[in-house]
Short mmCIF file of C-alpha atoms in Angstrom, two decimals:
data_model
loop_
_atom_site.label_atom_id
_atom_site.label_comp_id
_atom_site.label_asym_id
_atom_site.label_seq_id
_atom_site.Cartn_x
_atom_site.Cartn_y
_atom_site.Cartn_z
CA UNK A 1 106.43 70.12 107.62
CA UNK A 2 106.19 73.18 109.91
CA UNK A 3 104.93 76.26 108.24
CA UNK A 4 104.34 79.95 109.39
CA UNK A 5 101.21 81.22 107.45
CA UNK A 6 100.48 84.87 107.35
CA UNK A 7 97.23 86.57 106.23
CA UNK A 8 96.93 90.33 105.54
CA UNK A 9 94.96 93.13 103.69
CA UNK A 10 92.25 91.88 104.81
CA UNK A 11 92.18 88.10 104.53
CA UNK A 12 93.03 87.41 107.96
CA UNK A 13 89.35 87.97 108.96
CA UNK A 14 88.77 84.95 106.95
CA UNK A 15 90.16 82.76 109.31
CA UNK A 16 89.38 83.93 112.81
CA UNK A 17 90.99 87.26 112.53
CA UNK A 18 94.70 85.60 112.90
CA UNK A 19 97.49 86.75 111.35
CA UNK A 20 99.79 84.46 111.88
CA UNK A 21 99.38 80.80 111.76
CA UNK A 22 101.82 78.50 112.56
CA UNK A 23 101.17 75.06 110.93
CA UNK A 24 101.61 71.44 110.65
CA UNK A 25 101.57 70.31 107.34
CA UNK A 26 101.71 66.76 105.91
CA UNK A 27 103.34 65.80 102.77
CA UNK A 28 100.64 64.66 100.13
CA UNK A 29 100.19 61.15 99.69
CA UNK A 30 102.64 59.29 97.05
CA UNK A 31 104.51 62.47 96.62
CA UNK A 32 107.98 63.67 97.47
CA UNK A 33 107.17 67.46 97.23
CA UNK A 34 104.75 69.74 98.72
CA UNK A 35 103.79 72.70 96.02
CA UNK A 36 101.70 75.62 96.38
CA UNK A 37 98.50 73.81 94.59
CA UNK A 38 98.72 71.53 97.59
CA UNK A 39 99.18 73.56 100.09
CA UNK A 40 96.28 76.10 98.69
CA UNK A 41 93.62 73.37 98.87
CA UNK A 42 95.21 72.61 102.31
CA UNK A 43 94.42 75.98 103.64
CA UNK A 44 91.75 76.32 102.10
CA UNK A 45 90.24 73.21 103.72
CA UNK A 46 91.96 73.69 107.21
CA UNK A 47 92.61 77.74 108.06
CA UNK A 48 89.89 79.37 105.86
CA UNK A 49 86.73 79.28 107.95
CA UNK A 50 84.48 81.25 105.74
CA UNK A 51 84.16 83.12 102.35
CA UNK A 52 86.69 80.96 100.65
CA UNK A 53 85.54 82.64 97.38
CA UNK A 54 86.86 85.79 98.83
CA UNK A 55 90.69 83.67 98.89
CA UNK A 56 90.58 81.60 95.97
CA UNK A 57 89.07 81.35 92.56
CA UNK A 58 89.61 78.09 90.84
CA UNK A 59 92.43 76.17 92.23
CA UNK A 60 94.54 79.31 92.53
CA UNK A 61 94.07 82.86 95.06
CA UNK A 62 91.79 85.50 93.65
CA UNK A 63 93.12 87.47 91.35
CA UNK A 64 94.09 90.40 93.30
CA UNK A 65 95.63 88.36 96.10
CA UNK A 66 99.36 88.59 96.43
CA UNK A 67 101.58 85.55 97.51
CA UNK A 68 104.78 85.99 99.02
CA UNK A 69 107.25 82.96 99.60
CA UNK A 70 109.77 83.74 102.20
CA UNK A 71 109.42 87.27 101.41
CA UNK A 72 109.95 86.91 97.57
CA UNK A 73 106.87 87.21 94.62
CA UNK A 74 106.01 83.61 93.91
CA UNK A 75 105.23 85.14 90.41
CA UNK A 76 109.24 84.41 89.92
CA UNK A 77 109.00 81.09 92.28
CA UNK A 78 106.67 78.89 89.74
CA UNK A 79 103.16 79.98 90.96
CA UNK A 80 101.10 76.73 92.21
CA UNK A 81 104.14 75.01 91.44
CA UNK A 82 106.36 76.64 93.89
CA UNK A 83 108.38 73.91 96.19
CA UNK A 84 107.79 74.38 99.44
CA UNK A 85 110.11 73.63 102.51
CA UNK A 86 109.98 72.94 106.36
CA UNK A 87 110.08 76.50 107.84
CA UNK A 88 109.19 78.40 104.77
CA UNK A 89 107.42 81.80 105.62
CA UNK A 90 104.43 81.95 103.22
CA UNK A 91 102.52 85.86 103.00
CA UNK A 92 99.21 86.14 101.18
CA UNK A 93 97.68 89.87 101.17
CA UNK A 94 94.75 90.59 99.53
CA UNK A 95 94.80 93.89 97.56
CA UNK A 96 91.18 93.82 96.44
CA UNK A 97 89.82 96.43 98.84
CA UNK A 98 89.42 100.54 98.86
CA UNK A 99 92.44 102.71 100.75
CA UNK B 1 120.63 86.05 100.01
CA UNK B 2 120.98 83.65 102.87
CA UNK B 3 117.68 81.57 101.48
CA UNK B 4 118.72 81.84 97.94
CA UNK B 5 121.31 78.58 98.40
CA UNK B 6 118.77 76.45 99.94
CA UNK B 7 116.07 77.49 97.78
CA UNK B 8 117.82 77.00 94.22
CA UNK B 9 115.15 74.39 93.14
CA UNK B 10 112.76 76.60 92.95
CA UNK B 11 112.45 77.56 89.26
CA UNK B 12 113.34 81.41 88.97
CA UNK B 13 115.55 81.45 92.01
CA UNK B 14 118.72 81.25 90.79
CA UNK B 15 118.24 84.15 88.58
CA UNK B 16 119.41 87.60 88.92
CA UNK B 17 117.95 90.76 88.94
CA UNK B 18 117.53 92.50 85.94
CA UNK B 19 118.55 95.43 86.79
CA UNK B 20 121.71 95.10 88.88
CA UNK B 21 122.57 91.61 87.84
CA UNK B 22 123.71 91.07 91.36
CA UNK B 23 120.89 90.04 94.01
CA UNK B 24 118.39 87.51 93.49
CA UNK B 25 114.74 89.04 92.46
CA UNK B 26 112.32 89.26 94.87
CA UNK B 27 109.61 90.68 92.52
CA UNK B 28 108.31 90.63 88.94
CA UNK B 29 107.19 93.96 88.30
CA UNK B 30 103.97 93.89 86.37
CA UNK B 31 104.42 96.99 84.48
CA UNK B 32 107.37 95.65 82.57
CA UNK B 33 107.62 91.50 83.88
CA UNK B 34 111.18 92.31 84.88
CA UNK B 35 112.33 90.04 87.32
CA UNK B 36 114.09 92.49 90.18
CA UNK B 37 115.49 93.07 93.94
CA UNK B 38 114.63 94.30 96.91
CA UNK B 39 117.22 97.21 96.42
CA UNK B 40 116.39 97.76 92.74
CA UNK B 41 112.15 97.59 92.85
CA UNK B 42 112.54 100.50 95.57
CA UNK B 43 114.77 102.53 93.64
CA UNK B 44 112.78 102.26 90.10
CA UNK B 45 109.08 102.79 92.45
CA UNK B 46 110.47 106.02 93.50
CA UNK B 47 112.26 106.96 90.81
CA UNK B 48 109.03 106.76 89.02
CA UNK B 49 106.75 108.40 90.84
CA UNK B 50 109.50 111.46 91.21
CA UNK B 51 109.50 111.44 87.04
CA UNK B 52 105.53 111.32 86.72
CA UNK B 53 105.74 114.56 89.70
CA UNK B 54 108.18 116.28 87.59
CA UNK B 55 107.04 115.36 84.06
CA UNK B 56 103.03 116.59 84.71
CA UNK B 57 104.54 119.29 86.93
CA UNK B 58 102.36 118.58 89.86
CA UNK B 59 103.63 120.81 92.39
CA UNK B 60 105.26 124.27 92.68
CA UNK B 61 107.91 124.94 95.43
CA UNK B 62 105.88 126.20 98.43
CA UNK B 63 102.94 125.01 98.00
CA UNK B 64 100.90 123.47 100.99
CA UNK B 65 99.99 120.00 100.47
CA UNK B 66 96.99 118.06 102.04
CA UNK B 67 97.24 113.98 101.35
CA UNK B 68 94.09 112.52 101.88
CA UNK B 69 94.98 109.76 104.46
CA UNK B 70 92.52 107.11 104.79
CA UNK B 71 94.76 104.83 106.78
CA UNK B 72 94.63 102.53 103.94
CA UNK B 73 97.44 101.50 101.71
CA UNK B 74 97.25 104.07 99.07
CA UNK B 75 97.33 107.02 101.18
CA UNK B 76 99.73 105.24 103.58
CA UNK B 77 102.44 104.53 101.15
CA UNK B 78 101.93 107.79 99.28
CA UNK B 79 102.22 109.91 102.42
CA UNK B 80 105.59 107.95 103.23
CA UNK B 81 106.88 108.01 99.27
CA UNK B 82 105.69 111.97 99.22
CA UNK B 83 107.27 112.92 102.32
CA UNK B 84 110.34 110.98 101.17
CA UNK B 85 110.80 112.49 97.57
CA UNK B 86 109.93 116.05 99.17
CA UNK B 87 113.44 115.42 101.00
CA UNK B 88 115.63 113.92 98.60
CA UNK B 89 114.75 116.32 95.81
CA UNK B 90 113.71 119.57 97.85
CA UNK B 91 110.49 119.75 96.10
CA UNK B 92 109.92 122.73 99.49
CA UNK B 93 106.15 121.18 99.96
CA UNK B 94 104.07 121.94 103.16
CA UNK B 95 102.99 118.33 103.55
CA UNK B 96 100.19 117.51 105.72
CA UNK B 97 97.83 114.36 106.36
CA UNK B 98 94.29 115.03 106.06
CA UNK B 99 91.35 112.74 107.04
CA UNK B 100 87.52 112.60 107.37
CA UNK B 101 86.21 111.05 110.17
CA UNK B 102 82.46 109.85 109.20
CA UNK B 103 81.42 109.24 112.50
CA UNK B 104 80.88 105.82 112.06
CA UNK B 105 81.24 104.24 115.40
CA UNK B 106 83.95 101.56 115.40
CA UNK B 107 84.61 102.14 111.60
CA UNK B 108 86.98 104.62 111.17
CA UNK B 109 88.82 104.17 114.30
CA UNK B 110 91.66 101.21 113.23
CA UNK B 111 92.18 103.35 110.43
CA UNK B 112 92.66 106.88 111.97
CA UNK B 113 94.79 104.85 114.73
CA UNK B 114 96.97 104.63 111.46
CA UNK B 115 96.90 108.12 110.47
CA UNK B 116 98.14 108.91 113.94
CA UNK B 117 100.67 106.64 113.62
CA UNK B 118 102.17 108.07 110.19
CA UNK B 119 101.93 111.18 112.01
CA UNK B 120 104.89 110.46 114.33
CA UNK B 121 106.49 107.96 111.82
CA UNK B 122 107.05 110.62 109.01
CA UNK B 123 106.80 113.36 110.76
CA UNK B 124 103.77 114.88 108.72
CA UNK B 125 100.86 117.29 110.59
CA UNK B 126 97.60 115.87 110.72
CA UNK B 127 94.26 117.38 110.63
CA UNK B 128 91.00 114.97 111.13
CA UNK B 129 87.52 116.84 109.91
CA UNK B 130 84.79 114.78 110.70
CA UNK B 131 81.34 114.77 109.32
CA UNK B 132 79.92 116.94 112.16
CA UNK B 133 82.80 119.49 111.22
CA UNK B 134 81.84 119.85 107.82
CA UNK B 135 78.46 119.20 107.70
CA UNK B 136 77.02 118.98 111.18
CA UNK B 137 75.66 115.68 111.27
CA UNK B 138 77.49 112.44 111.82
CA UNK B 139 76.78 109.29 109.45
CA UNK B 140 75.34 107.86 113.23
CA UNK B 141 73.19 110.61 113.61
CA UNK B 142 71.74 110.35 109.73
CA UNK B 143 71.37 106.71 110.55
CA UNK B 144 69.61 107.57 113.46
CA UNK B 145 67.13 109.66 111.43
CA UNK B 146 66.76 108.03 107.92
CA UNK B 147 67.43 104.39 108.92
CA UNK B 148 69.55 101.44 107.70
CA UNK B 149 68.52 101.44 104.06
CA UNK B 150 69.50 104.68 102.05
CA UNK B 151 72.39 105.64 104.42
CA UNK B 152 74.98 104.81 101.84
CA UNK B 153 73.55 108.05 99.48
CA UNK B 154 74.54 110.55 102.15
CA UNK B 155 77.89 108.75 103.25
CA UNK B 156 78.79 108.40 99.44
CA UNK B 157 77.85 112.10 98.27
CA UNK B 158 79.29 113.57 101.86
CA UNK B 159 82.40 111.57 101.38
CA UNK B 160 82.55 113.02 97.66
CA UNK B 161 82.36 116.30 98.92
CA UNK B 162 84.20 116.43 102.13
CA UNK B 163 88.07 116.04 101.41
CA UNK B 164 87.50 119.25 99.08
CA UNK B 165 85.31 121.18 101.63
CA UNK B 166 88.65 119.43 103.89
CA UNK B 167 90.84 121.12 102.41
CA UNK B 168 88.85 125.11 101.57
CA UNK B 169 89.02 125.27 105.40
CA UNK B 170 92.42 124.36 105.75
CA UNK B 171 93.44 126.54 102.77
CA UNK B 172 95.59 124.31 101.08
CA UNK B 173 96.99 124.82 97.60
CA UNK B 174 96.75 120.93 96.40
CA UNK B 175 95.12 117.95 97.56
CA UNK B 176 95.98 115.11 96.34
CA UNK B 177 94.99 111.38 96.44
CA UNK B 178 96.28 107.62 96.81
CA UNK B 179 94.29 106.48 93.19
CA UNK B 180 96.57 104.12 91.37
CA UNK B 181 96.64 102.40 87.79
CA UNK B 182 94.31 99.73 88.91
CA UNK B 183 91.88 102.46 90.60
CA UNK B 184 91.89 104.67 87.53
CA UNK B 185 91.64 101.53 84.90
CA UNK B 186 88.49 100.47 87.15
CA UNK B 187 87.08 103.76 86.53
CA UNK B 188 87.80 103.94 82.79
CA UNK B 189 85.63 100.93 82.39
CA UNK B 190 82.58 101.76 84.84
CA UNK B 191 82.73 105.33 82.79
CA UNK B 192 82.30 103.08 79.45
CA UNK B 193 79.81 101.01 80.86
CA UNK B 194 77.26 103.75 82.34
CA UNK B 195 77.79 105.76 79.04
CA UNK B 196 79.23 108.96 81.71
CA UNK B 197 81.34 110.69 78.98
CA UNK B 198 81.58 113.64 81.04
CA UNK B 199 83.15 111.99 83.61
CA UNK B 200 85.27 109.23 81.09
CA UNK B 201 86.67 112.49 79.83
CA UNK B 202 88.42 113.88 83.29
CA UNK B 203 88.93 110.52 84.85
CA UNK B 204 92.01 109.86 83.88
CA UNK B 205 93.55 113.36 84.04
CA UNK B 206 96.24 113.69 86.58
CA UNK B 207 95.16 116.77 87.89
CA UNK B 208 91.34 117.37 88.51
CA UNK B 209 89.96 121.03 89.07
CA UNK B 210 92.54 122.83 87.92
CA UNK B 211 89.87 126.10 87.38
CA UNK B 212 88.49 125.58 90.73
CA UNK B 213 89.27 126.54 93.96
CA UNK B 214 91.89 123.63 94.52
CA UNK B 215 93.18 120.81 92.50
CA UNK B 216 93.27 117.56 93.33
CA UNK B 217 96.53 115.23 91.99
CA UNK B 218 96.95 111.57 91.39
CA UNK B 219 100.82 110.99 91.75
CA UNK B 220 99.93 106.95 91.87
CA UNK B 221 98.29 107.00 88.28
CA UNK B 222 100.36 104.97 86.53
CA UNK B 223 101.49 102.85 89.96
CA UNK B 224 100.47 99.02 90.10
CA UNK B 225 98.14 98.39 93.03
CA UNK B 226 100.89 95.15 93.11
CA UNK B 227 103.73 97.02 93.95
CA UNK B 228 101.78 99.34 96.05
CA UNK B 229 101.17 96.43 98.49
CA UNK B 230 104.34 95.06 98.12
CA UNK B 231 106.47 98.10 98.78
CA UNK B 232 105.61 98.26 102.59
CA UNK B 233 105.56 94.20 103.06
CA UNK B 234 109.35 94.34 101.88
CA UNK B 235 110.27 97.18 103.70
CA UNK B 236 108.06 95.88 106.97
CA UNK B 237 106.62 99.12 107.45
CA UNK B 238 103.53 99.46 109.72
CA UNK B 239 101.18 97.85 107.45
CA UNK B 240 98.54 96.68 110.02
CA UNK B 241 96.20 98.66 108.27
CA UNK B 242 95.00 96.78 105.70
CA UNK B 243 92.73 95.49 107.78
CA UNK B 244 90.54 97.79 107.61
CA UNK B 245 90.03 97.96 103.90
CA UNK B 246 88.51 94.55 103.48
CA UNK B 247 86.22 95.53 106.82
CA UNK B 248 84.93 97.79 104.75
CA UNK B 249 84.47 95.14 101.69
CA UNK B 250 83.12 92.21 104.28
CA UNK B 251 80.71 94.68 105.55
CA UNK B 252 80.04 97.65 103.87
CA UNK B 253 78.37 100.30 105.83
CA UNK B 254 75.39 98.99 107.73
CA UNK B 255 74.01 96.17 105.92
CA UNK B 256 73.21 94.21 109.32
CA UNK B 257 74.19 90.63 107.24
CA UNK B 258 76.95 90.88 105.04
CA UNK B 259 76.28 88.18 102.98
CA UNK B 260 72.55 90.31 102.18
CA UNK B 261 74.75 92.65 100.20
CA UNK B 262 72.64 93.34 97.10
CA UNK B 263 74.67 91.94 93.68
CA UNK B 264 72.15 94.85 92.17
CA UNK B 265 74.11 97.46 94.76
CA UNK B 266 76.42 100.23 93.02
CA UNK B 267 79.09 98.77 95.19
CA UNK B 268 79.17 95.26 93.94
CA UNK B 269 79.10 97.00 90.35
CA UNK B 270 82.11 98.48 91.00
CA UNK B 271 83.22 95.15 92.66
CA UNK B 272 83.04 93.38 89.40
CA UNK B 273 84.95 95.90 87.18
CA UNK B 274 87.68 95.32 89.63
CA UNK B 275 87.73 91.46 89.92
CA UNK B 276 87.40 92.09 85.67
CA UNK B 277 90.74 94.32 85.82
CA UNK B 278 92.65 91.88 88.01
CA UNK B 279 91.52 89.09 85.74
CA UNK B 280 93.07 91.14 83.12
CA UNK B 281 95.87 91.69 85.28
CA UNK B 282 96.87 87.95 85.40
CA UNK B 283 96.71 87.21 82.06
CA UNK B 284 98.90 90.34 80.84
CA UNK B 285 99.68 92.92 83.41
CA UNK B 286 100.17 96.04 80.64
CA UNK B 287 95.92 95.65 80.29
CA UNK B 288 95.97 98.25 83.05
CA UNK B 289 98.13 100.43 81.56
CA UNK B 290 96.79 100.16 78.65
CA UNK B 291 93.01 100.67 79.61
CA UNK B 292 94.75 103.90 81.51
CA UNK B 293 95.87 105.32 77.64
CA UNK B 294 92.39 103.93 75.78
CA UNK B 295 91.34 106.47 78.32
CA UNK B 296 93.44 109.26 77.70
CA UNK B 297 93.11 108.86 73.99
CA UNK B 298 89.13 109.28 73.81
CA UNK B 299 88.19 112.56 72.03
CA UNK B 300 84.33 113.55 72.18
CA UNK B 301 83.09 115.02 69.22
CA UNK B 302 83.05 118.72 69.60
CA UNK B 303 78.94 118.56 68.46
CA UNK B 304 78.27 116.26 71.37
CA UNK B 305 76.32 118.00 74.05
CA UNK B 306 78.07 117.85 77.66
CA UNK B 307 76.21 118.51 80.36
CA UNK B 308 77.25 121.91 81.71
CA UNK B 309 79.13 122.04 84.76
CA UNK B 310 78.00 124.88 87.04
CA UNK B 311 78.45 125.63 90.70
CA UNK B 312 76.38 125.41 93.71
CA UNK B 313 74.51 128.15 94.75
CA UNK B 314 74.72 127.30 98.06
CA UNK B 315 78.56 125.93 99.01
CA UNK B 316 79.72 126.48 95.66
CA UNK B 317 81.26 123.32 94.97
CA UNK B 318 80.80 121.77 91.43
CA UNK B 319 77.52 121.06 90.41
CA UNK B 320 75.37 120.62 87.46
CA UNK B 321 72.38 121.83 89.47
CA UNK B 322 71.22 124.94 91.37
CA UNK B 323 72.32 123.07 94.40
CA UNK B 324 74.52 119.98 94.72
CA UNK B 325 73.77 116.64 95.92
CA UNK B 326 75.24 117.48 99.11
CA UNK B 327 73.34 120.63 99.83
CA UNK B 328 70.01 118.61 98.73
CA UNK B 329 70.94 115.87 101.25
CA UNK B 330 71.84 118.46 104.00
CA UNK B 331 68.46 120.59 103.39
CA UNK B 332 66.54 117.27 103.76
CA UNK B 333 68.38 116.25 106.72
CA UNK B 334 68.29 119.92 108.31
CA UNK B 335 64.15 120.55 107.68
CA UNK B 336 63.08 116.78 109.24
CA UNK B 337 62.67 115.14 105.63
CA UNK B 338 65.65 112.85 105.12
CA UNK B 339 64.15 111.27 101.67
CA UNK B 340 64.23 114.59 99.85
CA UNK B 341 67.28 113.71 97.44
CA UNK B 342 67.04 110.31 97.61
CA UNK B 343 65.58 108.59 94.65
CA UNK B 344 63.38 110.25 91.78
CA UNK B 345 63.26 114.10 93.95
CA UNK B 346 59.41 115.52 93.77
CA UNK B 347 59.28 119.07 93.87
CA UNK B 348 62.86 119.53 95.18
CA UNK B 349 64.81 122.75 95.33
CA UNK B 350 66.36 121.77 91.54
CA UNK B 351 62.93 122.36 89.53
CA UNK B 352 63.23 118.41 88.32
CA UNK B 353 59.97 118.76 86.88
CA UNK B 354 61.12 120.19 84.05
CA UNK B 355 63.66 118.32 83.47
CA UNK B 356 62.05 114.80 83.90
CA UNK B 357 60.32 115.03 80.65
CA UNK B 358 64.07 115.19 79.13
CA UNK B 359 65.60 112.39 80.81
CA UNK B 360 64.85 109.21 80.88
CA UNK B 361 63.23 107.59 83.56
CA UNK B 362 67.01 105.66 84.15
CA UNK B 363 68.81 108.47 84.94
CA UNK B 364 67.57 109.64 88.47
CA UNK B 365 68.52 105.93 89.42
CA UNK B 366 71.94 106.05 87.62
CA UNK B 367 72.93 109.29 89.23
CA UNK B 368 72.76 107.51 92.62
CA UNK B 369 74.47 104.39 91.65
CA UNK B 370 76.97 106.11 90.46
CA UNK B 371 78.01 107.66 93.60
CA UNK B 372 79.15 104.53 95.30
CA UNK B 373 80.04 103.83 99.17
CA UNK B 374 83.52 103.21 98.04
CA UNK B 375 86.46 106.20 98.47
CA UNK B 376 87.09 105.90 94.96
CA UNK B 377 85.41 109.11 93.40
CA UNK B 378 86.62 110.81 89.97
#
């Protein structure tokens, strides 16, 4: 499942200072549906390269840290049990910072 | 709309927005859960922030305006949402950006990058004071001189200071800021928790300084730090500045190793009342408001002592002291002894002999956590 992964407010310089990642993801084992729980520990595993603790707090993002699936709240989507598609467009800005 | 058919498994997708009942919700606002559009969460943002304008009466026709423009997303999105509502409902502000440049080298550049840009994109004057400007040093130079460890003091009391001394030379009418709910809820608590009554008192009023020189104005105060990120991603502004925020959060300042950050530092402090708010936050999104009126409800009891609130001999800016934290710093700095002011002052320029016996031995330690490296100041 192709997937284009953006990182902003901050959290980009958690993984190499990209903002955009275009991935490759693979459908969990025995199941028909990839949610946003999977794909959290996915990223968190294979994009974040340090200061995870800074992305995610339990199995969910750090409070603070704002998820957008193709450009809509995933506060209205389900949360970690959002659906996601082949070509989805997922956004996660952190807010936790000064400005 | 186009995704909407495709997407209609997802659980809340079908739905429509609450307040048009026509186009699918992009957004649950946290101030009231409603579930709402694109179209709709820009016109109630807006709409809001004109009401809290014209309800506190924050400006008079004519006035000139500085925004203090950190390049971050507070200031970014108010100086758009400002210079916006000044059109729409002839509000006949002189609008300006202002920013301090600390003279940090490859700190505040990103960021004032930003400021430049807003410049063209809304059309708004800036002026940049730096450091040198106001106080004739740069935050290299007092590294330079005092060293890595107690640099924070100065950059946190200068920083205080230096959007007010900003805006006396500019000879503006109003300044105001980019604090929001979640800014001023954060500072409600950290007021509780260090006891500061004096400052629990004025921290949540809209409008700071009204007998001084110039005010200072919050138009974000009751404006989720959630929508305030939000706003730009759905209207794809130039939003490339958030990345200097969390620069400032990975490595405050100088600290050499990030990860040597002390958890004892007043920074992390203030780190923790905001991870506690946005804990809040998740479990009911009013908390903030709600913290926000807790805080505008306290009354001190008219027999409780304040400390008096004088002004500086020197610069005149507010000070409880013969001469404020700033001029101490500055004095140190200017005569070749960069630790006066820093820690427990001996023999310094305020008499603290006298008053040592009075305070406890905390207090000379409090009254420099509590100026943090952070830009959030009350």
């Amino acid at each position: 499942m192709q997937l284009t992964l953006e990182f902003g407010g901050g959290l980009e310089l958690l993984c190499d200072s990209e903002k955009i990642h275009k991935v490759n993801v693979d459908l969990p084992n025995g199941e028909d549906d990839l949610t946003m729980k999977h794909l959290l520990s996915w990223v968190r595993t294979n994009v974040i390269k340090e200061r995870p603790e800074m992305f995610m707090k339990g199995d969910t993002v750090r409070p603070g840290v704002l998820v957008l699936v193709n450009d809509c709240d995933w506060e209205l989507s389900g949360q970690l049990d959002t659906t996601i598609e082949d070509k989805d467009v997922i956004v996660f800005i952190s807010t936790l910072h000064g400005g | 709309m186009e995704a909407s058919e495709g997407k209609s498994k997802k659980p809340g997708a079908s739905r429509l927005c609450c307040l048009c009942n026509q186009r699918r919700p992009v957004l649950k606002r946290p101030k009231t859960l409603q579930q709402i559009c694109r179209e709709c969460f820009y016109e109630v943002f807006e709409e809001e922030i004109h009401q809290v304008i014209v309800g506190n009466r924050l400006f008079k026709s004519g006035e000139r305006v500085a925004i203090g423009a950190s390049g971050g997303k507070d200031s970014t999105v108010l100086a758009y949402v400002l210079s916006e509502l000044n059109r729409r409902h002839n509000y006949g502000l002189d609008l300006f950006l202002l920013s301090i440049d600390e003279g940090i080298t490859g700190y505040r550049d990103d960021s004032l990058e930003t400021v430049k840009r807003n410049e063209v994109q809304y059309g708004l004057p800036l002026q940049i004071l730096s450091y040198k400007d106001l106080y004739g040093w740069t935050m290299d130079e007092i590294v330079k001189m005092i060293g890595l460890k107690n640099n924070c003091t100065f950059c946190g009391v200068f920083r205080r200071q230096a959007l007010d001394r900003g805006a006396a030379l500019l000879k503006v009418d109003k300044l105001v800021t980019g604090h929001n709910a979640d800014d001023i809820a954060e500072t409600v608590l950290l007021n509780i928790l260090r006891g500061d009554i004096a400052r629990l008192s004025r921290c949540t009023s809209i409008t700071t300084g009204e007998d001084g020189p110039i005010p200072r104005c919050k138009p974000f105060k009751y404006t989720y730090e959630k929508e305030i990120v939000i706003y730009p991603s759905l209207l794809k502004l130039n939003f490339d500045t958030l990345t200097y925020d969390i620069r400032m959060l990975i490595s405050r300042s100088w600290t050499t190793s990030p990860p040597n950050v002390s958890i004892y530092s007043p920074n992390a402090y203030r780190g923790f009342a905001r991870e506690f708010i946005k804990d809040l936050e998740r479990l009911r999104p009013r908390a903030i408001l709600d913290i926000i009126k807790s805080g505008e409800d306290f009354r001190i009891a008219t027999t409780t002592k304040m400390p008096e609130q004088g002004t500086c001999e020197r610069c005149g800016y507010i000070s409880s002291q013969k001469w404020c934290k700033a001029c101490v710093l500055l004095e140190g700095l200017n005569r070749g002894l960069p630790k006066m002011g820093i820690g427990r002052a001996r023999g310094g320029v305020n008499g603290d002999h006298k008053k040592e016996t009075k305070k406890p031995p905390a207090s000379a330690a409090k009254s420099l956590e509590s100026k943090q490296c952070g830009s959030l100041d009350f």
